[in-house]
Every structure is written in structure tokens, then in C-alpha cells.
PDB file of C-alpha atoms and ligand atoms in Angstrom:
ATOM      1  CA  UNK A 290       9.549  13.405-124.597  1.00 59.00           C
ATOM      2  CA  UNK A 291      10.822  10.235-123.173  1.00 62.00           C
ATOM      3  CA  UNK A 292       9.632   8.191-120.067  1.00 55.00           C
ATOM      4  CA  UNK A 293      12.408   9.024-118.334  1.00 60.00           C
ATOM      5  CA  UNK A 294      12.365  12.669-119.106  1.00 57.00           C
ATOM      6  CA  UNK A 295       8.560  13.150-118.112  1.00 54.00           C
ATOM      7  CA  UNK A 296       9.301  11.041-114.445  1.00 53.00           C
ATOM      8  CA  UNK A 297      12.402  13.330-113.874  1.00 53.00           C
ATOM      9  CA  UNK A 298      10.139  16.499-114.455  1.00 56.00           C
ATOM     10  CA  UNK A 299       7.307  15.193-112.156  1.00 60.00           C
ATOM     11  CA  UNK A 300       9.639  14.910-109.439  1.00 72.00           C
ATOM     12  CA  UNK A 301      11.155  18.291-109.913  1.00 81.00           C
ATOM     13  CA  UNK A 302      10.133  20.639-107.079  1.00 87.00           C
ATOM     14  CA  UNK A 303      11.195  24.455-107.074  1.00 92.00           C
ATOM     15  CA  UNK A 304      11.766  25.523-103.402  1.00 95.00           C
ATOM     16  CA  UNK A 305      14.241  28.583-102.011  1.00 97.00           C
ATOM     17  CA  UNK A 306      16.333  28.225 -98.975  1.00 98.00           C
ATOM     18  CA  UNK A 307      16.765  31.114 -96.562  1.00 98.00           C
ATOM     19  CA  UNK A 308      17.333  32.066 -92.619  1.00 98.00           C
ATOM     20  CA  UNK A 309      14.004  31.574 -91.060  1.00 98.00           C
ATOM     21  CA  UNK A 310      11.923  33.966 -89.703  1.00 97.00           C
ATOM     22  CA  UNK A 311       9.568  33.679 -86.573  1.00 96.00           C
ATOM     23  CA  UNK A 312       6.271  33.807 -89.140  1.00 96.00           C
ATOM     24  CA  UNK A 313       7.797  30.423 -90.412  1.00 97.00           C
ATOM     25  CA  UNK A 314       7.234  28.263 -87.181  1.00 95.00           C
ATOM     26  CA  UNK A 315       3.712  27.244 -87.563  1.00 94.00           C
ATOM     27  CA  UNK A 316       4.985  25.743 -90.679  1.00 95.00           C
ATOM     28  CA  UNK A 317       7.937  24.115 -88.541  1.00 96.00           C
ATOM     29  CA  UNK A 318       5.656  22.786 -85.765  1.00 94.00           C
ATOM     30  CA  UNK A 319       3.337  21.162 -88.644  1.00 94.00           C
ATOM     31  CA  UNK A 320       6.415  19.290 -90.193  1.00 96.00           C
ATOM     32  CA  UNK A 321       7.326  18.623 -86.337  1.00 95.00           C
ATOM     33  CA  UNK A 322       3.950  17.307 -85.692  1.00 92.00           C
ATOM     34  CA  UNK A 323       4.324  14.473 -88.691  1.00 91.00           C
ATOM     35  CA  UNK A 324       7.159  13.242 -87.588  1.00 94.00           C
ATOM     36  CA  UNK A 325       7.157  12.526 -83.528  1.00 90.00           C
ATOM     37  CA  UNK A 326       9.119   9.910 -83.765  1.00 88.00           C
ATOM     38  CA  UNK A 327      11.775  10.558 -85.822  1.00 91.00           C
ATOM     39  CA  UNK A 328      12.776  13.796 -84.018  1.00 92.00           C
ATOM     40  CA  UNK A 329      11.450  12.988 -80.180  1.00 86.00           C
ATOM     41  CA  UNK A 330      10.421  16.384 -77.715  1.00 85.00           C
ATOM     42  CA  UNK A 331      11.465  19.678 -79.219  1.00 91.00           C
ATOM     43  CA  UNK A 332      11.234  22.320 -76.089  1.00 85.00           C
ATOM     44  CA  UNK A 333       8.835  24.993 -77.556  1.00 79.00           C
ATOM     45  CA  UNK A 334      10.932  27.810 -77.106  1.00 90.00           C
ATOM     46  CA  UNK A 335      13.916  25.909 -79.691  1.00 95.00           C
ATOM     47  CA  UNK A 336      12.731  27.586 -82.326  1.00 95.00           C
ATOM     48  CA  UNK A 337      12.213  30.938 -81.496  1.00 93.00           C
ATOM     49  CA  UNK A 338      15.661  30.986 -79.715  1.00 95.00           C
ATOM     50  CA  UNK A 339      16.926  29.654 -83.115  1.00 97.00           C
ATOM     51  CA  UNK A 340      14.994  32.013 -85.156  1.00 97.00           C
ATOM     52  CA  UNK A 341      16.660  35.023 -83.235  1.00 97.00           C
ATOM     53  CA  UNK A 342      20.100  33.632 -83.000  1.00 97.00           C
ATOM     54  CA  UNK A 343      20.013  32.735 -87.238  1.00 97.00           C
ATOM     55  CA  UNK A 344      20.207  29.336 -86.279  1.00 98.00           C
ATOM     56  CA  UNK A 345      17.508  28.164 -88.505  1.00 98.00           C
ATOM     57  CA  UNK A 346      17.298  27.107 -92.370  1.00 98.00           C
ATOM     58  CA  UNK A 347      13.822  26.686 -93.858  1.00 98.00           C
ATOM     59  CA  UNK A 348      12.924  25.627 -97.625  1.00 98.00           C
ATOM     60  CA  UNK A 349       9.922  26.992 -99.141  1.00 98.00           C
ATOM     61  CA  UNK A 350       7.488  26.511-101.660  1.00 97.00           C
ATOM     62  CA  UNK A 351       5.303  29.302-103.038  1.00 95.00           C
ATOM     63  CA  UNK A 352       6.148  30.412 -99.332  1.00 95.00           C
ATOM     64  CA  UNK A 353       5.416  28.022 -97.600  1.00 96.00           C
ATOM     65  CA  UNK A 354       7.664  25.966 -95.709  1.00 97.00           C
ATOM     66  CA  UNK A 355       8.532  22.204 -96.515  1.00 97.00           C
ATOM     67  CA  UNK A 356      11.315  21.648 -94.641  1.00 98.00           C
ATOM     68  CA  UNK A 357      14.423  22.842 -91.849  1.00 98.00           C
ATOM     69  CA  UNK A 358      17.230  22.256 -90.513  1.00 98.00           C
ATOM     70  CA  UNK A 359      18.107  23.579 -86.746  1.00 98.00           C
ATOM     71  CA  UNK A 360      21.784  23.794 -85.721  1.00 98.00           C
ATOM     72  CA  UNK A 361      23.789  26.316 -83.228  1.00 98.00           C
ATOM     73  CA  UNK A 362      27.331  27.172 -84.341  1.00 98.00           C
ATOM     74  CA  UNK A 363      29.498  26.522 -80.901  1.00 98.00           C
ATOM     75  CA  UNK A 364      32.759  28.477 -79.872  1.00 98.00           C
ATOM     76  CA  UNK A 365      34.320  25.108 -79.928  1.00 98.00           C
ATOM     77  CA  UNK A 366      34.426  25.358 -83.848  1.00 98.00           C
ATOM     78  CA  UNK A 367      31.941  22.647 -83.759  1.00 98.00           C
ATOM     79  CA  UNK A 368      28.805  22.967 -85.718  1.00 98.00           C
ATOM     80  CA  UNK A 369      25.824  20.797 -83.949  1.00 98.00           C
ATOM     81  CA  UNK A 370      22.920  20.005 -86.126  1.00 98.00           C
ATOM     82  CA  UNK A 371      19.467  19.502 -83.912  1.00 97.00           C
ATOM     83  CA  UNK A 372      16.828  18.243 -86.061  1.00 97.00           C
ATOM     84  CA  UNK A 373      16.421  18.172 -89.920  1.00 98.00           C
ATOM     85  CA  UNK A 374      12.702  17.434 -91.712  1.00 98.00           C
ATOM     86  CA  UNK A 375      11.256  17.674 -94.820  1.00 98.00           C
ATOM     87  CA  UNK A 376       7.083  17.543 -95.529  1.00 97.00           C
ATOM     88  CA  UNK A 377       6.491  13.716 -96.559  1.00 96.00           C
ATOM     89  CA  UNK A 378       4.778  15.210 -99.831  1.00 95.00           C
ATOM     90  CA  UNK A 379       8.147  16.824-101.304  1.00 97.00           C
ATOM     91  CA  UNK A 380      10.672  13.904 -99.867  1.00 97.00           C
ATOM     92  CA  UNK A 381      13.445  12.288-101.783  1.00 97.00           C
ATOM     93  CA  UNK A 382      13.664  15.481-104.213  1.00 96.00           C
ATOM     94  CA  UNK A 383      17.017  16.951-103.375  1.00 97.00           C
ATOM     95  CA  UNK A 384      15.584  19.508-100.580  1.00 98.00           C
ATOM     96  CA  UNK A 385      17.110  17.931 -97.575  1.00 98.00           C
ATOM     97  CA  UNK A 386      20.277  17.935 -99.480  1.00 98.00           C
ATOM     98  CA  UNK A 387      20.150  21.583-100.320  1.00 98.00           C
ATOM     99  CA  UNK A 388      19.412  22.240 -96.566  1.00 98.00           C
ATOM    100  CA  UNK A 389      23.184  20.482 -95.460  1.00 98.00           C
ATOM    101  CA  UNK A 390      24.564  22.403 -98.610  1.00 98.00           C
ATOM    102  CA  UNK A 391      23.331  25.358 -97.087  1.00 98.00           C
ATOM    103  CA  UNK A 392      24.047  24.345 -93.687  1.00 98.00           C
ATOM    104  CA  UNK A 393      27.969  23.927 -94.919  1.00 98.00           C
ATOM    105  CA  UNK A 394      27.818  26.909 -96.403  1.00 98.00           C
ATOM    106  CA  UNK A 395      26.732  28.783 -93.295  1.00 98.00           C
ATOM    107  CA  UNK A 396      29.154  27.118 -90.615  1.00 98.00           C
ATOM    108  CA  UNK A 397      32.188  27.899 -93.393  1.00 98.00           C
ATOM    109  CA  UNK A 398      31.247  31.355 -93.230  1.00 97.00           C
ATOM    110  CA  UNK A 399      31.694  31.032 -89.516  1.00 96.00           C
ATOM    111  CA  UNK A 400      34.713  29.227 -89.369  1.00 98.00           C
ATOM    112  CA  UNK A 401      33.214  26.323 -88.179  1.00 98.00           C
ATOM    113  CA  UNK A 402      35.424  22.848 -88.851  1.00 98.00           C
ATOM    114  CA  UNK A 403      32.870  20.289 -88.492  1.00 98.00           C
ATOM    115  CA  UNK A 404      29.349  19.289 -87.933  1.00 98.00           C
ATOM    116  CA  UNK A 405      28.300  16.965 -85.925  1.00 98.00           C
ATOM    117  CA  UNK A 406      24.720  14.955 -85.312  1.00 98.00           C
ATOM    118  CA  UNK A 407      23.121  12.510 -83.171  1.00 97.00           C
ATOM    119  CA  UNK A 408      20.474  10.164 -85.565  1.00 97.00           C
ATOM    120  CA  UNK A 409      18.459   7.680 -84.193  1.00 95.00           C
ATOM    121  CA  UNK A 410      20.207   4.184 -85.242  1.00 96.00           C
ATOM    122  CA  UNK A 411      16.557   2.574 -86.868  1.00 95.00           C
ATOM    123  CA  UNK A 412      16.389   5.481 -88.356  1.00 97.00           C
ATOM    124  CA  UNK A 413      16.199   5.590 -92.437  1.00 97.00           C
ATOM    125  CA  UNK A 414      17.424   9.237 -92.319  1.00 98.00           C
ATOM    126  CA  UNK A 415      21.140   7.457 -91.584  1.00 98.00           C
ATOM    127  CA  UNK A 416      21.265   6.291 -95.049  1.00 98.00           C
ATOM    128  CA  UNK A 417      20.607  10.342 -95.718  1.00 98.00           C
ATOM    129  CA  UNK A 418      23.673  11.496 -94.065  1.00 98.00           C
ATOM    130  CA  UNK A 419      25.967   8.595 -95.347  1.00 98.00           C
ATOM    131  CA  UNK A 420      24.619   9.613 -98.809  1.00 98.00           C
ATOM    132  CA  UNK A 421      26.015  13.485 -98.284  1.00 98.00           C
ATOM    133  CA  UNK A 422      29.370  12.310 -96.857  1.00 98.00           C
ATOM    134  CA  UNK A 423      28.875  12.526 -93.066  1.00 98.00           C
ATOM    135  CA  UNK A 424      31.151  10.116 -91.458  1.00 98.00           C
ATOM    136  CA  UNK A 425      29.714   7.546 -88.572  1.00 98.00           C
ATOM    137  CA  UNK A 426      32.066   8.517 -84.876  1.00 98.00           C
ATOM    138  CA  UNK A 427      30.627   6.027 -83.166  1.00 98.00           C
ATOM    139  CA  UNK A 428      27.227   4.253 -81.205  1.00 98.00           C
ATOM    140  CA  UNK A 429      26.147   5.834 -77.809  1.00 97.00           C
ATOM    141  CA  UNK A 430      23.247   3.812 -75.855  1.00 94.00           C
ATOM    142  CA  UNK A 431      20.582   6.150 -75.332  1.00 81.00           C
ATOM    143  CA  UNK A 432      17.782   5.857 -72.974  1.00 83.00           C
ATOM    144  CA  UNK A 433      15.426   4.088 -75.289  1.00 85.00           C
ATOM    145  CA  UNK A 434      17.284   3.599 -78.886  1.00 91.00           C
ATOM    146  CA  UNK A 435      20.660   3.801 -79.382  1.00 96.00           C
ATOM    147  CA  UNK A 436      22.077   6.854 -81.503  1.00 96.00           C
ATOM    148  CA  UNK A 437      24.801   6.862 -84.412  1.00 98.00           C
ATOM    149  CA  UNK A 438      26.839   9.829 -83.935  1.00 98.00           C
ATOM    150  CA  UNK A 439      27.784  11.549 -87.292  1.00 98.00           C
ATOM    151  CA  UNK A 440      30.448  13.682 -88.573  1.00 98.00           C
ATOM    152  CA  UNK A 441      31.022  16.014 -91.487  1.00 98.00           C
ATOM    153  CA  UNK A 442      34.618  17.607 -91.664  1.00 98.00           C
ATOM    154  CA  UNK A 443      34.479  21.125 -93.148  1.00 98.00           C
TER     155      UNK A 443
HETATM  156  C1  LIG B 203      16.142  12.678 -93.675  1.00 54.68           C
HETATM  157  C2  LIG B 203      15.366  13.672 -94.537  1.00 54.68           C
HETATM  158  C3  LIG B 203      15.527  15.085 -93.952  1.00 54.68           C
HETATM  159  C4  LIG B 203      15.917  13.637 -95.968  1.00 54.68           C
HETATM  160  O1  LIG B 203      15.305  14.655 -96.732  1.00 54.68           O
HETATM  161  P1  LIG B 203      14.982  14.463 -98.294  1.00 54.68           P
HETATM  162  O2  LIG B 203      14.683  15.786 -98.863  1.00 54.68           O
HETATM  163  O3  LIG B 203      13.936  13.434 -98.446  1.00 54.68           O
HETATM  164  O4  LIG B 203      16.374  13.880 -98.839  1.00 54.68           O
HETATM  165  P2  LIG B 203      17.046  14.084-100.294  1.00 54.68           P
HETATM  166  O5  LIG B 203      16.011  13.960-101.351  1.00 54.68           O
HETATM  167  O6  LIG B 203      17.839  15.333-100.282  1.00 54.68           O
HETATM  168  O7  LIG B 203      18.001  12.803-100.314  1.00 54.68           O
HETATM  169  C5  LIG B 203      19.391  12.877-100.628  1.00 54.68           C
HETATM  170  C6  LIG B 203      19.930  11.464-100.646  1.00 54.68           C
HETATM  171  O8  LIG B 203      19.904  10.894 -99.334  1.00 54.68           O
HETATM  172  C7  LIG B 203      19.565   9.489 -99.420  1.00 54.68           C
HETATM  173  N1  LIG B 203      18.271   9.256 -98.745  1.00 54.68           N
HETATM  174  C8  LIG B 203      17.359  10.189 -98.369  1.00 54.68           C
HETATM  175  N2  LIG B 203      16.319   9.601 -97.743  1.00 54.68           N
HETATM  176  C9  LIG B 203      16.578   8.282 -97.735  1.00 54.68           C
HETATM  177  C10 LIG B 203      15.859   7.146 -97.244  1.00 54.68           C
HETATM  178  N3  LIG B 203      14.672   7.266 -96.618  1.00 54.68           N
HETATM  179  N4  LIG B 203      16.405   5.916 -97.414  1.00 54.68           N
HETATM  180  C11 LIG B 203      17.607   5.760 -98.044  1.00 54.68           C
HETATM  181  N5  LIG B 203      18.332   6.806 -98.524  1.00 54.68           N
HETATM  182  C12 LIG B 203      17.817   8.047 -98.372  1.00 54.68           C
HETATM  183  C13 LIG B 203      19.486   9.160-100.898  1.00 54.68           C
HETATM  184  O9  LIG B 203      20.782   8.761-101.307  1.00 54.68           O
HETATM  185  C14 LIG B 203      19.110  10.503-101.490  1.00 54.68           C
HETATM  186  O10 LIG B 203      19.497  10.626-102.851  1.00 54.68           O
HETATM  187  P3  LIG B 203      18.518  10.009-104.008  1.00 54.68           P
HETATM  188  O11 LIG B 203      17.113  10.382-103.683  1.00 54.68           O
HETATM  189  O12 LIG B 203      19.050  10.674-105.250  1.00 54.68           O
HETATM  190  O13 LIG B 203      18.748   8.529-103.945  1.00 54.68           O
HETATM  191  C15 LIG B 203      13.850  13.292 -94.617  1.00 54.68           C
HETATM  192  O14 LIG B 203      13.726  11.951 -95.029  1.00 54.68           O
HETATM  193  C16 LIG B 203      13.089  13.449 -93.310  1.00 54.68           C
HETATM  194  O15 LIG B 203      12.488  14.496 -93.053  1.00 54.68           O
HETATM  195  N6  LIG B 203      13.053  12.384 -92.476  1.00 54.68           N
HETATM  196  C17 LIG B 203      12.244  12.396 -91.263  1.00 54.68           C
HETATM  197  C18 LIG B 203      12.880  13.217 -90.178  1.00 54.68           C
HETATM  198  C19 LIG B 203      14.195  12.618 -89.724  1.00 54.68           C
HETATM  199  O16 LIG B 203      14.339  11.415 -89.567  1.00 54.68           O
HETATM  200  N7  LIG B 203      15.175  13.524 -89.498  1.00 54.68           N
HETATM  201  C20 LIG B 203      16.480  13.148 -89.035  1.00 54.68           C
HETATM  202  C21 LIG B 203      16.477  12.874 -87.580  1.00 54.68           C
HETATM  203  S1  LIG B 203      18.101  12.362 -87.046  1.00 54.68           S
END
């Protein structure tokens, strides 16, 4: 087996993506926890709101969880995505993709005809969402950073 081959295998992960269930956020807050910064104050009640609305995508390992995305579907046809993470340990292996795949896949089956996200502008994730095709509305000034406004047309 070549170099190449063996490095492509050690970063292959096998993970499942499904609706969330409330057993899942301890997992959630624990991804949450690692990355304060990135995602700022999440209101604890978020994710059980989420859980019960089916507004919540989680990856998992062996069952556990490595990564979300949280998004409501609003009556204006607008799809707004809250906060996306993966667990540093399983990054950069095609799980956050899946997550917006399944994310798209979800809001089409609503009707949605966009999504739309507010990212941080020192963030790295931006490179993320220009990557899978989002398209950058414009700059607001925030209260402390300012924050690139993304787009994805359904
Ligand atoms: C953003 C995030 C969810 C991406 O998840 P991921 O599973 O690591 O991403 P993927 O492996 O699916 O990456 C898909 C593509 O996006 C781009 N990308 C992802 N992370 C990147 C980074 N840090 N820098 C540059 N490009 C990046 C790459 O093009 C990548 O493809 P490649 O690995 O084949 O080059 C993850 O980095 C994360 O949890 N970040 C911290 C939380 C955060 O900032 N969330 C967003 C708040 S707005």
C-alpha cells in the first residue's frame, strides 16, 4: 500500500448523522465547552428547544457525538443556521461537511430557499463555508468583532 493510500485511511473516520435527541446534549455542551470562543453564550435552554422542535443535527461515533449543527427553519422560507462544531480530535475529515449536506437536505424537504449564517470575521471556520459554496452578503459591526454574513441559495 502506498504512502498516500495509508495517510488517506488514517484520516478516515466512520460517523452517522441523525436528528438529535435530548440524551445527546451532554455530548453538545462538551463540544460547546471547547470552543467558547468560536461560538460565544449559548442560552441553556437552545438545545432542548431545538431537540424538541427537530432543529438539531448531531454526528456520531460509536454513539457518541462529535459534532452539530443547530438551525430553525423560519416561515420566511429562510433557513438560519445557529452554531456548527465538530470535536477538535475528528476535524478536517469531511464531518462538518456532511452536517451542511444534511442540513440542505433537511431545509429542501421543508421548502426552505436559503440558509443563512452569521460567522465571526477572524474566524477560520469562514474559509469552511466558502469551501461548501455559501456566498458572503455582507459585514455587520458587532459589539465586539465584526460578523460576515453568509448565504447558501437552495
Ligand atoms: C468549522 C468546522 C465546523 C468545520 O468542520 P470540519 O469537520 O473540520 O470541516 P470539514 O472537514 O468538513 O471541511 C470541509 C472543507 O472546509 C474547509 N475548511 C474546514 N476547516 C477549515 C479551516 N480551519 N481552515 C481552512 N479551511 C477549512 C476545507 O476546504 C475543508 O476541505 P478539506 O479538508 O478537504 O480541505 C470546525 O472547524 C469547527 O468546529 N470549528 C470551531 C467552531 C466554529 O468556529 N464554528 C462556526 C462558528 S460561525
Amino acid at each position: 500500500m502506498s504512502l498516500e493510500h495509508r495517510s488517506i485511511l488514517a484520516k478516515a473516520v466512520i460517523f452517522k448523522i441523525s436528528l438529535a435527541e435530548k440524551r445527546d446534549v451532554f455530548d453538545i455542551k462538551k463540544i460547546i465547552d471547547g470552543h467558547r470562543v468560536d461560538l460565544g453564550f449559548i442560552p441553556k435552554t437552545a438545545f432542548s428547544e431545538a431537540v424538541e422542535k427537530g432543529w438539531l443535527l448531531v454526528a456520531k461515533i460509536d454513539d457518541v457525538v462529535v459534532g452539530f449543527v443547530r438551525f430553525r427553519h423560519r416561515h420566511d422560507k429562510t433557513t438560519t443556521l445557529y452554531e456548527i462544531a465538530v470535536a477538535n480530535h475528528v476535524k478536517r475529515r469531511g464531518i462538518g461537511r456532511m452536517l451542511i449536506y444534511k442540513l440542505i437536505e433537511h431545509a429542501r424537504q421543508y421548502n426552505q430557499l436559503e440558509i443563512k449564517l452569521k460567522c465571526p470575521a477572524n474566524l477560520p471556520a469562514n474559509h469552511f463555508y466558502h469551501a461548501l459554496g455559501f456566498q458572503l452578503v455582507r459585514v455587520d459591526k458587532g459589539k465586539r468583532r465584526d460578523l460576515n454574513v453568509w448565504r447558501l441559495e437552495l
